[in-house]
Every structure is written in C-alpha cells, then in structure tokens.
C-alpha cells in the first residue's frame, strides 16, 4: 500500500489485516479484513496522528509509506495519540526508541498507559485539555476528549482550517480498503452496502457497549462543521460525512430501543427435537412481513450474531435443556449479548427437554438484568406434537403483534 494524499499536506498511511484466520481483539472474525489507518501532516513540523499495530510487517509498511512522503521516523516532531489500544499504538514502543525527539499529545488518562503499554516516559507527553488548540504551521489542531469511544483515555483531533476530523475508532468499520478507493466518492453502491454491513458489525463488536458515550460524543462534536472524517479503520468520508455520522447515531440509539422491525433467531439442537419447530418459527414471522435472520450455535460466529441482534428489535432463542440448564453454547450467546448491552428487545424462548427441563428457569435467571421484555416461551417434552406446533405458533403470533406495536 502507498501513502495517499487526503488534502493539502495531509496524508493517510494504511495497512489491511488480510489474514483470514486472524481474530480482531482476539475474538472477532474478520473474513473481509480491516484497515488500520494513521495520518501524517507534513510541514514545518511533521505530525503523525495514530500509529499501527505491531503485527505482521505493519511497522515496516508504515515506515515505507512515510518514505513515500520523503520522511523517516526521525522526522516526526509531534505524535498525536488519540487512543492507546494496541491496534493504533502497538508500534509506539519501537517508534519512540527510534525517534527520541517527538512530543506526544494525548489525554491525561493516556499518560500512564504510554508507560504501561509502550515503556514511554510521562515526560515525553503533553496532556491536552479538552478543546485545546495547537497551531502547527498552517494547521490548527483541536483536541476533544471523547471518553469511552472506545477506551476511557480516547480523544479525537480536529483540523480547524480544513474541517477534518481524525476520529480514531469512531465512524470506523471492518473491511479491507482497496488502495484505489479510499474515499466515499470512489466507491460503487455495492461497495457502500458492503461497508455499511461491515460498519454495523464493527460497531456491534467493538463499540456497542459504549453507546451512551457515542451519543454524548456526537452531541459534543455537533457544533463542528465537519467536512471530512478520517477514521482509523475504514474509508475516508469527504463527499458526505453525514452518512457515517447518521449510521453511528442510529446504531447508538438501537441501545435505547426500538431497533429495526426485524427478528434474530438463534437456535441449537442436539438431536433435532428443538430444530423441528424452526421452519414454523421462521415462516410465522415472515408471513407478518418481518425480516428474520437465523443463526445456529455452535457454528455461526458470535460476532455476526451480535451485529444482527443489535439491529433487531426482536430476539428469539431456541435451545434444549442440558444438565438442568440451557444448552451451554447458547448460554454463552445469551451471556455475551448482555455483556455487549444488547438491550430493550422483545424476546421469546423455546426448546425441548427430556424429563423435567431446566433451560427455561436457567434462561429466566440469567436474563434477569438483561432489559429484555420476555414476551413468551414454549417448551415441550421430547419431539413436538402437532398441538405443540400450533400452540407455539399462536404464542409467536402474539410476539409478532407486540413487536409490530413496539416498532411502530
Ligand atoms: C447431555 C444431555 C443432558 C441433558 N440434560 C437434561 C436435563 O438436565 N433435563 C432434561 O429435562 N433433559 C435433559 N436432556 C434431554 C434433552 O433436553 C432432550 O433430549 C431434548 O429433547 C433435546 O432436544 P434436541 O433434540 O433439540 O437436542 C439432556 C440431554 C443430553 C444429551
Ligand atoms: Fe479501540
Ligand atoms: Fe481501533
């Protein structure tokens, strides 16, 4: 990948994680990759905004791309650290060893993390104050604390003369970037659709828990005339940054409910008894013109289930009883959704048991604090009879009525 001009002497440096087996944050599959972007402002003083992760050949790649602007690591005078998560700061340790002069601008909360993660002494850093302006040649950088988008120490950097926001994790997405299509105006409508899906999954996996902070951050940045958004993952928005701002607002608001009039069904079955009602479940919902997304566990990835559940106003869980409790892989999904604060949903649960059951009780207990409106459940012993199918269908019709009312 080559260094790319964003505007004037502002450039993007970027790498894609292309390894299909790589799990982002150690858990999330990224079959379509993810980009990690840093930004360079070249001038009387050279500024780097965010670095890269210290994996694969990424530090070398960033070094080569700096070379494309006829600069080396030692030429950087100011390093802005918006966020200390290692996908943006992994290279910091080596970078600071090679460049002993660069002054670091970051939040006060980031300073102990510089030491802990990268062995960088506090006296190399200047703690910004919220809203502070730093003039660097023809550029005017303004720093805004944006705690918890994504870590407590996170901030964003805004170039005031050109109205460019360096947003780090905010407004980011999964998906590798094609070197010849790095701006929103260079993408086909299919590619826009692709990145929209990748942005939702990125949001659900990485940012979702912090949705109230995203809304606070959006209010805080609301007064800025943002013309370009340069995120640290994903494409640069220069034609219409309001597109990604609106997406993020919508995603953050899903947490307050209602999300979209859609249903995510997550199911599992050891011997097929729970599975026997699945077609009826799907058909009953579809007949009401409600889109249904179906996931089986184990098998389907939690990263995808989360994205779908985040967007759906309705959740349905199907699982049998296993040793007096929920079938374990489903228990994991139910727990993970709550960890990610998937909340304000209409919920239904069904499943087969062998003797006295236990899954329903376990489900009730483990979702006590979920913020889910548990509208109904249906259980049966062994294989479902026709009466079971009919009774459950009736309960699901009522579930759909409530969901339609909820999403009006
Ligand atoms: C390992 C294992 C543990 C089970 N534990 C229970 C249990 O604690 N209570 C119960 O009522 N049934 C239990 N069952 C019975 C299943 O819930 C029952 O066979 C059910 O029909 C399985 O649904 P499925 O065909 O959708 O997997 C257990 C079955 C297995 C294989
Ligand atoms: Fe992050
Ligand atoms: Fe990140």
Coordinates of C-alpha atoms and ligand atoms in Angstrom, one line a residue:
X1 CA 0.0 0.0 0.0
X2 CA 1.2 3.5 -0.8
X3 CA 0.8 6.8 1.2
X4 CA -2.3 8.7 -0.1
X5 CA -3.0 12.4 -0.1
X6 CA -6.1 13.4 1.8
X7 CA -5.9 17.2 1.4
X8 CA -3.0 19.6 1.0
X9 CA -0.1 18.1 3.1
X10 CA -2.3 15.7 5.0
X11 CA -1.7 12.0 4.1
X12 CA -3.2 8.7 5.0
X13 CA -0.9 5.7 5.9
X14 CA -2.7 2.4 6.0
X15 CA -2.4 -1.4 6.2
X16 CA -5.1 -4.1 5.9
X17 CA -5.2 -7.2 8.1
X18 CA -5.8 -9.8 5.4
X19 CA -5.1 -13.0 7.3
X20 CA -8.4 -14.9 7.2
X21 CA -7.6 -16.7 10.5
X22 CA -6.8 -13.5 12.4
X23 CA -9.3 -12.7 15.1
X24 CA -9.6 -8.9 15.8
X25 CA -9.3 -8.2 19.6
X26 CA -8.6 -11.9 19.8
X27 CA -12.3 -12.8 19.3
X28 CA -13.9 -11.3 16.3
X29 CA -13.6 -13.0 12.9
X30 CA -12.8 -10.5 10.1
X31 CA -13.2 -12.6 6.9
X32 CA -13.2 -9.4 4.8
X33 CA -10.3 -7.9 6.8
X34 CA -9.9 -4.5 8.4
X35 CA -7.8 -1.5 7.7
X36 CA -5.7 0.4 10.2
X37 CA -5.1 4.0 9.2
X38 CA -2.7 6.6 10.6
X39 CA -2.4 10.2 9.3
X40 CA 0.5 12.4 8.6
X41 CA 0.6 16.2 8.4
X42 CA 3.8 17.2 6.7
X43 CA 5.1 20.7 7.2
X44 CA 7.5 22.9 9.2
X45 CA 6.7 20.4 11.9
X46 CA 5.7 16.9 10.9
X47 CA 2.8 15.4 12.8
X48 CA 1.7 11.8 13.0
X49 CA -1.8 11.0 14.2
X50 CA -2.1 7.5 15.5
X51 CA 0.2 4.6 14.5
X52 CA -0.3 1.0 13.7
X53 CA -0.4 -2.4 15.4
X54 CA 2.9 -4.2 15.9
X55 CA 1.9 -7.3 13.9
X56 CA 2.8 -8.8 10.5
X57 CA 5.1 -6.3 8.7
X58 CA 2.9 -3.3 9.6
X59 CA 5.6 -1.2 11.3
X60 CA 7.8 -1.7 8.2
X61 CA 4.8 -0.9 6.0
X62 CA 4.2 2.4 7.8
X63 CA 7.9 3.2 7.7
X64 CA 7.9 2.6 3.9
X65 CA 4.8 4.8 3.5
X66 CA 6.4 7.6 5.4
X67 CA 9.3 7.2 2.9
X68 CA 6.7 7.9 0.2
X69 CA 6.4 11.4 1.7
X70 CA 10.2 11.6 1.8
X71 CA 10.2 11.3 5.6
X72 CA 11.6 8.9 8.1
X73 CA 10.5 8.1 11.6
X74 CA 13.1 10.5 13.0
X75 CA 11.5 13.4 11.1
X76 CA 8.3 13.2 13.1
X77 CA 8.1 16.2 15.6
X78 CA 4.7 15.6 17.1
X79 CA 2.9 12.4 17.7
X80 CA -0.8 12.6 18.5
X81 CA -2.1 9.5 20.3
X82 CA -5.8 9.6 20.1
X83 CA -6.2 6.1 21.6
X84 CA -3.9 3.7 23.4
X85 CA -5.4 0.4 22.2
X86 CA -2.6 -1.6 20.6
X87 CA -4.2 -1.6 17.1
X88 CA -3.1 2.0 17.0
X89 CA -0.3 2.1 19.5
X90 CA 1.5 -1.2 19.2
X91 CA 4.3 0.4 17.2
X92 CA 4.7 3.1 19.8
X93 CA 7.5 1.4 21.8
X94 CA 9.7 0.9 18.8
X95 CA 8.8 4.3 17.3
X96 CA 9.8 6.2 20.4
X97 CA 13.0 4.3 20.6
X98 CA 13.9 5.3 17.1
X99 CA 12.7 8.9 17.5
X100 CA 13.7 10.4 20.8
X101 CA 12.5 13.9 20.0
X102 CA 8.8 13.6 19.1
X103 CA 6.5 15.2 21.6
X104 CA 3.4 13.2 22.3
X105 CA -0.1 14.8 22.7
X106 CA -2.7 12.7 24.4
X107 CA -5.2 12.8 27.2
X108 CA -4.1 12.8 30.9
X109 CA -5.6 9.4 31.2
X110 CA -3.4 8.1 28.3
X111 CA -0.1 9.0 30.0
X112 CA 0.1 6.1 32.4
X113 CA -0.9 3.8 29.5
X114 CA 2.0 5.1 27.5
X115 CA 4.3 3.8 30.2
X116 CA 2.4 0.6 30.8
X117 CA 1.9 -0.5 27.2
X118 CA 5.0 1.0 25.5
X119 CA 7.5 1.9 28.2
X120 CA 7.3 5.6 27.1
X121 CA 8.1 8.0 30.0
X122 CA 5.5 10.5 31.1
X123 CA 7.8 13.4 30.4
X124 CA 7.6 12.8 26.7
X125 CA 3.9 13.5 26.7
X126 CA 1.8 16.6 27.0
X127 CA -1.7 16.1 28.4
X128 CA -4.2 18.0 26.3
X129 CA -7.0 20.0 27.8
X130 CA -10.4 19.5 26.3
X131 CA -10.9 21.8 23.3
X132 CA -7.2 22.9 23.3
X133 CA -5.9 24.3 20.0
X134 CA -2.4 23.5 18.8
X135 CA -1.1 25.6 15.9
X136 CA 1.4 23.8 13.7
X137 CA 2.5 25.8 10.7
X138 CA -0.6 26.3 8.5
X139 CA -2.6 23.7 10.5
X140 CA -4.7 24.2 13.6
X141 CA -5.3 21.1 15.6
X142 CA -8.0 21.0 18.2
X143 CA -8.2 18.1 20.7
X144 CA -11.5 16.8 22.1
X145 CA -11.8 14.3 24.9
X146 CA -14.2 11.6 23.8
X147 CA -14.1 9.1 26.7
X148 CA -15.1 5.6 26.0
X149 CA -15.2 5.8 22.3
X150 CA -13.5 3.4 22.7
X151 CA -11.4 3.4 25.9
X152 CA -11.6 5.9 28.8
X153 CA -8.5 7.8 27.5
X154 CA -9.7 8.3 24.0
X155 CA -9.8 11.7 22.2
X156 CA -10.3 13.0 18.7
X157 CA -8.3 15.5 16.8
X158 CA -9.9 18.2 14.5
X159 CA -8.1 20.2 11.9
X160 CA -9.9 23.5 12.2
X161 CA -8.8 25.2 8.9
X162 CA -9.8 22.3 6.7
X163 CA -12.6 20.9 9.0
X164 CA -11.1 17.4 9.1
X165 CA -11.9 15.1 12.0
X166 CA -9.4 12.4 12.9
X167 CA -11.9 10.3 14.7
X168 CA -9.8 7.1 15.5
X169 CA -12.2 4.2 16.3
X170 CA -15.4 6.3 15.9
X171 CA -17.0 6.1 12.4
X172 CA -14.9 3.1 11.6
X173 CA -15.7 -0.2 10.0
X174 CA -14.4 -3.6 9.3
X175 CA -13.4 -4.4 5.7
X176 CA -10.0 -4.1 3.9
X177 CA -9.6 -1.0 1.8
X178 CA -8.7 -1.1 -1.8
X179 CA -5.8 1.2 -2.4
X180 CA -7.6 2.9 -5.3
X181 CA -10.9 3.5 -3.4
X182 CA -10.1 5.1 -0.1
X183 CA -12.7 7.9 -0.2
X184 CA -16.5 7.6 0.0
X185 CA -16.9 9.2 -3.5
X186 CA -14.7 6.5 -5.1
X187 CA -17.0 3.6 -4.0
X188 CA -19.7 1.8 -6.0
X189 CA -23.1 1.5 -4.4
X190 CA -22.3 -2.2 -3.8
X191 CA -19.1 -1.3 -2.0
X192 CA -21.1 1.3 0.1
X193 CA -23.5 -1.5 1.0
X194 CA -20.6 -3.8 1.9
X195 CA -19.0 -1.1 4.2
X196 CA -22.4 -0.4 5.8
X197 CA -22.6 -4.0 6.8
X198 CA -19.0 -4.1 7.9
X199 CA -19.6 -0.8 9.9
X200 CA -22.6 -2.3 11.7
X201 CA -20.6 -5.5 12.7
X202 CA -17.6 -3.4 13.8
X203 CA -19.9 -1.2 15.9
X204 CA -21.7 -4.2 17.5
X205 CA -18.5 -6.0 18.2
X206 CA -16.3 -3.1 19.3
X207 CA -18.3 0.0 20.2
X208 CA -21.8 -1.2 21.2
X209 CA -21.2 -1.4 24.9
X210 CA -20.3 2.3 24.9
X211 CA -23.3 3.6 23.0
X212 CA -24.3 6.2 25.6
X213 CA -20.8 7.7 25.2
X214 CA -21.2 7.7 21.4
X215 CA -24.3 9.8 21.8
X216 CA -22.5 12.1 24.2
X217 CA -19.6 12.4 21.7
X218 CA -21.9 13.1 18.8
X219 CA -23.5 15.9 20.8
X220 CA -20.1 17.3 21.7
X221 CA -18.9 17.3 18.1
X222 CA -22.3 18.5 16.9
X223 CA -21.2 22.1 16.8
X224 CA -18.3 21.4 14.4
X225 CA -18.5 21.9 10.7
X226 CA -17.0 18.5 9.8
X227 CA -16.2 18.3 6.1
X228 CA -14.0 15.2 6.2
X229 CA -13.9 12.3 8.5
X230 CA -10.6 10.3 8.7
X231 CA -11.3 7.2 10.9
X232 CA -8.6 4.8 11.9
X233 CA -10.5 1.9 10.4
X234 CA -12.3 2.2 7.1
X235 CA -12.8 4.6 4.3
X236 CA -12.4 8.4 4.5
X237 CA -15.6 10.4 4.2
X238 CA -15.1 13.6 2.3
X239 CA -18.1 13.7 0.0
X240 CA -20.8 13.2 2.6
X241 CA -19.5 12.6 6.1
X242 CA -23.1 12.9 7.4
X243 CA -23.7 9.3 6.0
X244 CA -21.5 7.7 8.5
X245 CA -22.4 10.1 11.3
X246 CA -26.1 9.2 10.8
X247 CA -25.3 5.4 10.8
X248 CA -23.4 5.7 14.1
X249 CA -26.2 7.8 15.6
X250 CA -28.7 5.1 14.6
X251 CA -26.5 2.3 15.9
X252 CA -26.1 4.0 19.2
X253 CA -29.8 4.7 19.5
X254 CA -30.6 1.0 19.0
X255 CA -29.4 0.5 22.5
X256 CA -32.3 2.6 23.8
X257 CA -34.8 0.7 21.5
X258 CA -36.7 0.0 19.5
X259 CA -34.2 -1.1 16.9
X260 CA -35.4 -2.2 13.4
X261 CA -38.6 -4.3 12.9
X262 CA -36.5 -7.5 12.4
X263 CA -36.1 -10.7 14.3
X264 CA -32.8 -12.5 15.1
X265 CA -33.4 -16.2 15.8
X266 CA -30.5 -18.1 17.5
X267 CA -31.0 -21.8 17.9
X268 CA -29.3 -25.1 18.8
X269 CA -30.4 -28.6 18.9
X270 CA -28.5 -31.8 19.9
X271 CA -30.9 -34.4 18.5
X272 CA -33.2 -32.4 16.3
X273 CA -36.3 -32.1 18.6
X274 CA -35.8 -28.4 19.1
X275 CA -35.0 -28.0 15.4
X276 CA -38.3 -29.5 14.4
X277 CA -40.2 -26.2 15.1
X278 CA -37.7 -24.0 13.4
X279 CA -39.4 -23.8 10.0
X280 CA -42.7 -22.9 11.7
X281 CA -40.9 -20.2 13.7
X282 CA -39.3 -18.6 10.6
X283 CA -42.5 -18.9 8.5
X284 CA -44.7 -17.4 11.1
X285 CA -42.6 -14.3 11.4
X286 CA -42.0 -14.0 7.6
X287 CA -45.7 -14.1 7.0
X288 CA -46.0 -11.0 9.1
X289 CA -43.5 -9.3 6.7
X290 CA -40.9 -9.2 9.3
X291 CA -37.3 -10.0 8.1
X292 CA -35.8 -12.9 10.0
X293 CA -32.1 -13.6 10.5
X294 CA -31.3 -17.2 11.6
X295 CA -28.1 -18.4 13.4
X296 CA -27.2 -21.8 14.7
X297 CA -24.8 -22.4 17.6
X298 CA -22.3 -23.8 17.8
X299 CA -21.3 -22.9 14.3
X300 CA -22.3 -19.4 13.5
X301 CA -19.9 -16.8 14.8
X302 CA -20.9 -14.6 17.8
X303 CA -19.5 -11.5 16.0
X304 CA -22.2 -11.9 13.3
X305 CA -25.0 -12.9 15.8
X306 CA -24.2 -9.7 17.8
X307 CA -24.5 -7.5 14.7
X308 CA -27.8 -9.0 13.8
X309 CA -29.2 -8.9 17.4
X310 CA -28.0 -5.3 17.8
X311 CA -30.1 -4.2 14.8
X312 CA -33.2 -6.4 15.5
X313 CA -35.9 -5.3 17.8
X314 CA -36.9 -8.9 18.4
X315 CA -34.8 -11.8 19.6
X316 CA -35.8 -15.5 19.7
X317 CA -33.7 -18.2 21.4
X318 CA -34.3 -21.9 20.7
X319 CA -32.3 -24.4 22.8
X320 CA -32.9 -27.7 24.6
X321 CA -32.2 -28.4 28.3
X322 CA -28.8 -29.7 29.0
X323 CA -27.9 -30.9 32.5
X324 CA -30.8 -28.9 34.0
X325 CA -29.6 -25.7 32.3
X326 CA -29.5 -24.1 28.9
X327 CA -27.5 -25.9 26.2
X328 CA -24.0 -24.5 27.0
X329 CA -23.1 -22.8 23.7
X330 CA -26.5 -20.9 23.8
X331 CA -25.9 -19.9 27.4
X332 CA -22.7 -18.3 26.2
X333 CA -24.6 -16.4 23.5
X334 CA -27.2 -15.2 25.9
X335 CA -24.4 -14.0 28.3
X336 CA -22.4 -12.4 25.5
X337 CA -25.4 -10.4 24.3
X338 CA -25.8 -9.0 27.7
X339 CA -22.1 -8.2 28.1
X340 CA -22.4 -6.1 24.9
X341 CA -25.5 -4.4 26.3
X342 CA -27.9 -5.6 23.7
X343 CA -30.9 -4.3 25.4
X344 CA -34.5 -3.1 25.0
X345 CA -35.6 -6.1 23.0
X346 CA -38.8 -8.1 22.7
X347 CA -37.8 -11.7 23.4
X348 CA -39.2 -15.3 23.1
X349 CA -37.6 -18.6 24.0
X350 CA -38.5 -22.2 23.0
X351 CA -37.0 -25.7 23.3
X352 CA -37.3 -29.4 24.0
X353 CA -36.5 -31.2 27.3
X354 CA -36.2 -34.9 28.3
X355 CA -37.6 -35.2 31.8
X356 CA -38.1 -32.1 34.0
X357 CA -36.4 -29.4 31.9
X358 CA -34.4 -26.6 33.4
X359 CA -33.4 -24.5 30.5
X360 CA -36.3 -22.0 30.9
X361 CA -35.5 -21.5 34.6
X362 CA -31.9 -21.0 33.8
X363 CA -32.8 -18.6 31.0
X364 CA -35.0 -16.5 33.3
X365 CA -32.3 -16.4 35.9
X366 CA -29.5 -15.4 33.6
X367 CA -31.5 -12.7 31.9
X368 CA -32.9 -11.1 35.0
X369 CA -30.9 -7.9 34.4
X370 CA -31.0 -8.0 30.6
X371 CA -33.5 -5.2 30.0
X372 CA -35.3 -7.7 27.7
X373 CA -39.1 -7.8 27.6
X374 CA -39.6 -11.5 27.7
X375 CA -42.9 -11.9 26.0
X376 CA -43.3 -15.6 26.0
X377 CA -41.8 -19.1 25.9
X378 CA -42.8 -22.5 24.8
X379 CA -41.3 -25.9 26.0
X380 CA -42.3 -29.4 25.3
X381 CA -41.1 -32.9 26.2
X382 CA -39.2 -34.9 23.5
X383 CA -40.5 -34.4 20.0
X384 CA -43.0 -31.6 19.4
X385 CA -46.6 -32.8 18.6
X386 CA -48.9 -31.0 16.2
X387 CA -50.6 -29.5 19.2
X388 CA -47.2 -28.1 20.4
X389 CA -46.6 -26.6 17.0
X390 CA -50.0 -25.0 16.9
X391 CA -49.8 -23.6 20.5
X392 CA -46.3 -22.2 19.9
X393 CA -47.4 -20.7 16.6
X394 CA -50.2 -18.9 18.5
X395 CA -47.7 -17.6 21.0
X396 CA -45.4 -16.4 18.2
X397 CA -48.3 -14.5 16.5
X398 CA -48.7 -12.6 19.8
X399 CA -45.0 -12.0 19.9
X400 CA -45.2 -10.5 16.3
X401 CA -48.2 -8.3 17.3
X402 CA -46.2 -6.9 20.2
X403 CA -43.1 -6.4 18.0
X404 CA -45.1 -4.6 15.3
X405 CA -46.6 -2.3 18.0
X406 CA -43.1 -1.7 19.6
X407 CA -41.6 -0.7 16.3
X408 CA -44.4 1.5 15.0
Ligands
LIG1 C1 -26.0 -34.3 27.8 C2 -27.5 -34.2 27.9 C3 -28.0 -33.6 29.1 C4 -29.4 -33.4 29.3 N1 -29.8 -32.8 30.4 C5 -31.2 -32.7 30.6 C6 -31.7 -32.2 31.8 O1 -31.0 -31.8 32.7 N2 -33.0 -32.1 32.0 C7 -33.9 -32.5 31.0 O2 -35.1 -32.4 31.2 N3 -33.5 -33.0 29.8 C8 -32.1 -33.2 29.6 N4 -31.6 -33.7 28.5 C9 -32.6 -34.2 27.5 C10 -32.8 -33.2 26.3 O3 -33.2 -32.0 26.8 C11 -33.8 -33.8 25.4 O4 -33.3 -35.0 24.8 C12 -34.3 -32.8 24.3 O5 -35.3 -33.4 23.5 C13 -33.1 -32.5 23.4 O6 -33.5 -31.6 22.4 P1 -32.8 -31.5 21.0 O7 -33.2 -32.8 20.2 O8 -33.3 -30.3 20.4 O9 -31.3 -31.5 21.2 C14 -30.3 -33.9 28.3 C15 -29.8 -34.5 27.1 C16 -28.4 -34.6 27.0 C17 -27.9 -35.3 25.7
LIG2 FE1 -10.2 0.8 20.1
LIG3 FE1 -9.2 0.5 16.7

